[in-house]
Amino acid sequence: QASLGGVSSVVRALRLLDTAGRPHDLSDESDPDAMRAARMGLGMCGVLTRVTLPVVPQFHMRRRRWRVDDAAGFLAEQLPGLKAAHDRFHYYVHPATGSAWPMYWEDATAEESAAEGRPCRTALEQLEDAAAPYAPEFGPDGLPLIMRWDNCSDVSFRSLTHAVDMEKQPLWNGELYVALDDGAEAAATLEILRRFRLVAEQRTGAGGGVNPDVWMHVRYVGGDTSSLLNPCYGGAVCAAFELALVAPTMDAPLPPWEEWEAYFSAMQDVLLALGGRPHHAKYHSVTQPPAPAFGLPVGEFYAQC
């Protein structure tokens, strides 16, 4: 989220064994230079045997998600206020329909959570609900599994299930970070959507639309921007543009690489021209990998876990 950096930035202390087997207990207070080196070393300074992280008592959160039919109107009228009001705000754009899906978490008290009485469920639970006898209450709403959020209030570990949900559905996924003001972010998003329409026309002809399984996710990264581990290094807050080409069901094969390549190239061209930086742990190249190592069916996913 905008106020936090990477995991390394919240590490309070480390125990590191050097190549002679000597232990070194490091912290920002005892040896700030060595601590920064160990953070940046990514395991190259020695073997980490202990990491101290900040731990707080369990707390409650409220999560909200809704649809805005006009993505352009959302970008112009609602986006700046939502970014300013909610540190944990992000949104999806569905290029095929031109809709936007704002989402956020916010702090709540246990009393507020109990009064609301809407426990949080995982995306998988929501998917199962859609086929249950009470499907009219929890039926499909146009979002694929990886984006299924119900509006709820619950303890934080129940509210923060989104990343785990994403691991259960096959998808091509790539991301770039770019520092833009609100107007430039809106303009970049609209330009990407325009290029997606051109990709669709080139692939399917003038009458074809953007693949409905293409989704673009925009979230925000800030925090320790003095660290080289932070993609916003040297800036303030970055918008992380993440593109997904999603398999239509949990046990479907990955969509064609060529289609992913066409859409991701269109997004990448816009963001690189604006100074965007790739997420190196995700695909950030249009060169096809030799063997995709994800997109497992659900059973195989759990077996791997």
Coordinates of C-alpha atoms in Angstrom, one line a residue:
Q1 CA 0.0 0.0 0.0
A2 CA 1.0 3.6 -0.4
S3 CA 2.4 4.1 3.1
L4 CA 4.5 0.9 3.3
G5 CA 7.5 -0.3 1.5
G6 CA 8.7 -3.8 0.7
V7 CA 9.0 -6.6 3.3
S8 CA 12.7 -5.8 3.8
S9 CA 11.7 -2.3 5.0
V10 CA 9.8 -3.7 8.0
V11 CA 12.5 -6.1 9.2
R12 CA 13.6 -5.0 12.7
A13 CA 16.6 -7.2 13.2
L14 CA 18.5 -10.1 11.6
R15 CA 20.8 -12.8 12.7
L16 CA 23.3 -13.6 10.0
L17 CA 26.0 -16.3 9.8
D18 CA 29.0 -15.3 7.7
T19 CA 31.2 -17.6 5.6
A20 CA 33.2 -18.5 8.7
G21 CA 30.1 -19.5 10.6
R22 CA 30.3 -16.5 12.9
P23 CA 26.9 -15.1 14.0
H24 CA 26.1 -11.4 13.6
D25 CA 23.1 -9.8 15.3
L26 CA 22.2 -6.8 13.2
S27 CA 19.6 -4.0 13.7
D28 CA 19.2 -0.4 12.6
E29 CA 20.2 0.7 16.1
S30 CA 23.3 -1.5 16.6
D31 CA 24.8 -1.4 13.1
P32 CA 22.7 0.5 10.6
D33 CA 25.2 0.2 7.7
A34 CA 25.5 -3.6 8.1
M35 CA 21.8 -3.8 8.4
R36 CA 21.2 -2.0 5.2
A37 CA 23.8 -4.2 3.4
A38 CA 22.1 -7.3 4.7
R39 CA 18.7 -6.0 3.5
M40 CA 20.0 -5.3 0.1
G41 CA 22.1 -8.5 -0.1
L42 CA 19.2 -10.8 -0.8
G43 CA 21.0 -13.6 0.9
M44 CA 24.4 -12.9 -0.6
C45 CA 25.9 -11.6 2.7
G46 CA 25.5 -14.9 4.5
V47 CA 22.9 -17.2 5.9
L48 CA 19.9 -15.6 7.7
T49 CA 18.9 -17.7 10.6
R50 CA 16.6 -15.3 12.4
V51 CA 14.4 -12.4 11.3
T52 CA 12.6 -10.1 13.7
L53 CA 9.3 -8.6 12.2
P54 CA 6.9 -6.3 13.9
V55 CA 3.8 -8.1 15.2
V56 CA 0.6 -6.4 16.3
P57 CA -2.6 -7.8 17.9
Q58 CA -5.2 -9.0 15.5
F59 CA -7.4 -6.2 14.2
H60 CA -10.5 -5.8 12.1
M61 CA -10.9 -4.4 8.6
R62 CA -13.7 -3.5 6.3
R63 CA -13.4 -4.2 2.6
R64 CA -15.5 -2.6 -0.2
R65 CA -15.8 -3.2 -3.9
W66 CA -18.3 -1.9 -6.5
R67 CA -18.6 -1.4 -10.3
V68 CA -18.5 1.9 -12.2
D69 CA -19.8 1.5 -15.7
D70 CA -17.8 4.4 -17.2
A71 CA -14.1 3.9 -16.6
A72 CA -13.2 7.3 -18.1
G73 CA -15.7 9.0 -15.8
F74 CA -14.3 7.1 -12.8
L75 CA -10.7 8.2 -13.6
A76 CA -11.7 11.8 -14.0
E77 CA -14.2 12.2 -11.1
Q78 CA -13.7 9.5 -8.4
L79 CA -10.1 8.3 -8.6
P80 CA -8.3 11.3 -7.0
G81 CA -10.6 11.3 -4.0
L82 CA -10.5 7.6 -3.4
K83 CA -6.6 7.6 -3.6
A84 CA -6.5 10.4 -1.0
A85 CA -9.0 8.8 1.4
H86 CA -7.9 5.2 1.4
D87 CA -4.3 4.1 1.9
R88 CA -5.3 0.5 0.8
F89 CA -7.1 1.6 -2.3
H90 CA -6.7 -0.1 -5.8
Y91 CA -8.9 -0.7 -8.8
Y92 CA -9.4 -2.9 -11.8
V93 CA -10.4 -1.9 -15.3
H94 CA -12.2 -4.3 -17.6
P95 CA -11.2 -3.2 -21.1
A96 CA -13.9 -5.3 -22.8
T97 CA -16.8 -3.4 -21.1
G98 CA -15.0 -0.1 -20.3
S99 CA -16.0 -0.6 -16.6
A100 CA -13.9 0.1 -13.5
W101 CA -14.0 -1.8 -10.2
P102 CA -12.7 0.3 -7.2
M103 CA -11.7 -1.7 -4.1
Y104 CA -10.3 -0.8 -0.7
W105 CA -9.7 -1.9 2.8
E106 CA -10.0 0.4 5.8
D107 CA -9.7 -0.1 9.5
A108 CA -12.7 -1.1 11.5
T109 CA -13.4 -1.8 15.2
A110 CA -14.6 -5.1 16.5
E111 CA -17.8 -3.5 17.4
E112 CA -18.3 -2.1 13.9
S113 CA -17.5 -5.5 12.4
A114 CA -20.1 -7.3 14.7
A115 CA -22.7 -4.7 14.0
E116 CA -22.2 -5.0 10.2
G117 CA -22.5 -8.8 10.5
R118 CA -21.0 -9.5 7.1
P119 CA -18.0 -12.0 7.4
C120 CA -15.4 -12.0 4.7
R121 CA -15.2 -15.1 2.4
T122 CA -12.5 -16.1 0.0
A123 CA -13.0 -16.0 -3.7
L124 CA -13.3 -19.7 -3.8
E125 CA -16.1 -19.7 -1.2
Q126 CA -17.9 -17.0 -3.3
L127 CA -17.5 -19.2 -6.4
E128 CA -19.0 -22.1 -4.6
D129 CA -21.8 -19.9 -3.3
A130 CA -22.8 -19.0 -6.9
A131 CA -23.8 -22.6 -7.5
A132 CA -25.5 -23.2 -4.1
P133 CA -29.2 -23.1 -3.4
Y134 CA -28.9 -19.4 -2.3
A135 CA -27.2 -18.4 -5.6
P136 CA -29.6 -15.5 -6.1
E137 CA -28.0 -13.8 -3.0
F138 CA -24.4 -14.6 -3.9
G139 CA -24.6 -15.1 -7.7
P140 CA -22.1 -14.2 -10.4
D141 CA -21.4 -10.5 -10.9
G142 CA -19.0 -10.4 -13.9
L143 CA -15.8 -10.7 -12.0
P144 CA -13.5 -13.7 -12.4
L145 CA -12.4 -15.7 -9.4
I146 CA -9.2 -13.8 -8.8
M147 CA -11.1 -10.5 -8.2
R148 CA -14.1 -11.8 -6.3
W149 CA -14.5 -9.7 -3.2
D150 CA -17.7 -9.5 -1.1
N151 CA -18.3 -6.3 0.8
C152 CA -17.6 -7.4 4.4
S153 CA -16.1 -6.6 7.8
D154 CA -13.9 -9.1 9.6
V155 CA -10.6 -9.7 11.3
S156 CA -7.8 -8.7 9.1
F157 CA -6.5 -12.1 8.0
R158 CA -10.0 -12.9 6.7
S159 CA -10.2 -9.6 4.9
L160 CA -6.7 -9.8 3.2
T161 CA -7.3 -12.9 1.1
H162 CA -6.8 -11.4 -2.3
A163 CA -3.2 -12.5 -3.1
V164 CA -4.0 -16.1 -2.1
D165 CA -7.1 -16.1 -4.4
M166 CA -5.0 -15.0 -7.3
E167 CA -2.8 -18.1 -7.0
K168 CA -5.8 -20.4 -7.7
Q169 CA -6.6 -19.4 -11.2
P170 CA -4.4 -19.8 -14.3
L171 CA -3.3 -16.5 -15.8
W172 CA -0.6 -14.7 -17.6
N173 CA 0.5 -11.8 -15.4
G174 CA 2.9 -8.9 -15.8
E175 CA 3.4 -5.6 -14.1
L176 CA 5.2 -2.2 -14.4
Y177 CA 5.6 0.6 -12.0
V178 CA 5.4 4.3 -13.0
A179 CA 5.2 7.5 -11.0
L180 CA 2.4 9.8 -12.4
D181 CA 0.1 12.4 -11.1
D182 CA -3.6 11.7 -11.1
G183 CA -4.2 13.3 -14.5
A184 CA -1.3 11.5 -16.2
E185 CA -2.4 8.2 -14.6
A186 CA -5.8 8.7 -16.1
A187 CA -4.4 9.6 -19.5
A188 CA -2.1 6.6 -19.5
T189 CA -4.9 4.3 -18.6
L190 CA -7.1 5.6 -21.4
E191 CA -4.3 5.3 -23.9
I192 CA -3.7 1.7 -22.9
L193 CA -7.4 1.0 -23.3
R194 CA -7.3 2.6 -26.8
R195 CA -4.4 0.4 -27.8
F196 CA -6.1 -2.7 -26.5
R197 CA -9.0 -1.9 -28.9
L198 CA -6.4 -1.7 -31.7
V199 CA -5.0 -5.1 -30.7
A200 CA -8.5 -6.6 -30.7
E201 CA -9.1 -5.2 -34.2
Q202 CA -5.8 -6.5 -35.5
R203 CA -6.5 -10.0 -34.0
T204 CA -10.2 -10.4 -34.7
G205 CA -11.1 -7.9 -37.4
A206 CA -13.0 -4.6 -37.1
G207 CA -16.1 -6.3 -35.5
G208 CA -14.1 -7.9 -32.7
G209 CA -13.8 -6.6 -29.2
V210 CA -11.2 -6.9 -26.5
N211 CA -11.0 -10.3 -25.0
P212 CA -13.3 -10.3 -22.0
D213 CA -10.7 -12.3 -20.0
V214 CA -8.2 -9.3 -20.1
W215 CA -8.1 -7.3 -16.9
M216 CA -5.9 -4.4 -15.8
H217 CA -5.2 -3.8 -12.1
V218 CA -3.8 -0.6 -10.7
R219 CA -2.4 -0.5 -7.2
Y220 CA -0.1 1.9 -5.3
V221 CA 3.3 1.4 -3.8
G222 CA 5.2 3.9 -1.6
G223 CA 7.0 3.6 1.8
D224 CA 10.7 3.2 1.8
T225 CA 11.4 4.9 -1.5
S226 CA 15.1 5.4 -0.5
S227 CA 15.7 1.7 -0.8
L228 CA 16.8 0.2 -4.1
L229 CA 14.5 -2.7 -3.4
N230 CA 11.5 -0.4 -3.8
P231 CA 10.3 0.0 -7.4
C232 CA 9.5 3.7 -6.6
Y233 CA 13.1 4.3 -5.6
G234 CA 13.9 8.0 -5.8
G235 CA 10.2 9.0 -6.1
A236 CA 7.2 9.2 -3.9
V237 CA 4.3 6.9 -4.8
C238 CA 4.1 4.6 -7.9
A239 CA 1.1 3.3 -9.7
A240 CA 1.7 -0.4 -10.3
F241 CA -0.1 -1.4 -13.6
E242 CA -0.7 -5.1 -13.6
L243 CA -2.1 -6.9 -16.6
A244 CA -3.8 -10.3 -16.4
L245 CA -5.1 -12.6 -19.2
V246 CA -7.2 -15.0 -17.1
A247 CA -8.3 -18.5 -17.9
P248 CA -12.1 -18.6 -17.8
T249 CA -12.2 -21.3 -15.1
M250 CA -10.0 -22.6 -12.3
D251 CA -9.1 -25.8 -14.2
A252 CA -8.8 -24.4 -17.7
P253 CA -5.5 -24.2 -19.6
L254 CA -3.6 -21.0 -19.9
P255 CA -4.8 -18.7 -22.7
P256 CA -2.6 -18.5 -25.8
W257 CA 0.7 -16.8 -25.2
E258 CA 0.4 -14.9 -28.5
E259 CA -2.7 -13.1 -27.3
W260 CA -1.1 -12.3 -23.9
E261 CA 2.0 -11.0 -25.8
A262 CA -0.1 -8.6 -27.9
Y263 CA -2.0 -7.0 -25.0
F264 CA 1.0 -6.8 -22.7
S265 CA 3.1 -5.2 -25.4
A266 CA 0.5 -2.5 -25.9
M267 CA 0.5 -1.7 -22.1
Q268 CA 4.3 -2.0 -21.9
D269 CA 4.9 0.5 -24.7
V270 CA 2.8 3.2 -23.0
L271 CA 4.3 2.7 -19.6
L272 CA 8.0 2.4 -20.7
A273 CA 7.6 5.7 -22.6
L274 CA 6.5 7.3 -19.2
G275 CA 9.5 5.9 -17.3
G276 CA 7.9 2.7 -16.1
R277 CA 10.0 0.1 -14.3
P278 CA 9.2 -3.7 -14.6
H279 CA 8.3 -6.0 -11.8
H280 CA 11.2 -8.5 -12.2
A281 CA 9.4 -11.3 -10.3
K282 CA 6.6 -11.3 -13.0
Y283 CA 6.8 -11.4 -16.8
H284 CA 8.1 -8.1 -18.0
S285 CA 9.2 -9.2 -21.5
V286 CA 7.3 -10.2 -24.5
T287 CA 9.7 -13.1 -25.1
Q288 CA 7.9 -16.3 -24.4
P289 CA 9.3 -18.3 -21.5
P290 CA 10.4 -21.9 -22.3
A291 CA 8.0 -23.6 -19.9
P292 CA 5.4 -21.7 -17.8
A293 CA 5.5 -22.9 -14.2
F294 CA 2.1 -21.8 -13.1
G295 CA -1.5 -22.2 -14.1
L296 CA -2.0 -25.5 -12.2
P297 CA -5.4 -27.0 -11.9
V298 CA -6.8 -26.7 -8.4
G299 CA -6.0 -30.2 -7.3
E300 CA -2.5 -30.0 -8.4
F301 CA -2.2 -26.6 -6.8
Y302 CA -3.1 -28.0 -3.4
A303 CA -0.8 -30.9 -3.9
Q304 CA 2.0 -28.6 -4.6
C305 CA 1.2 -26.6 -1.5

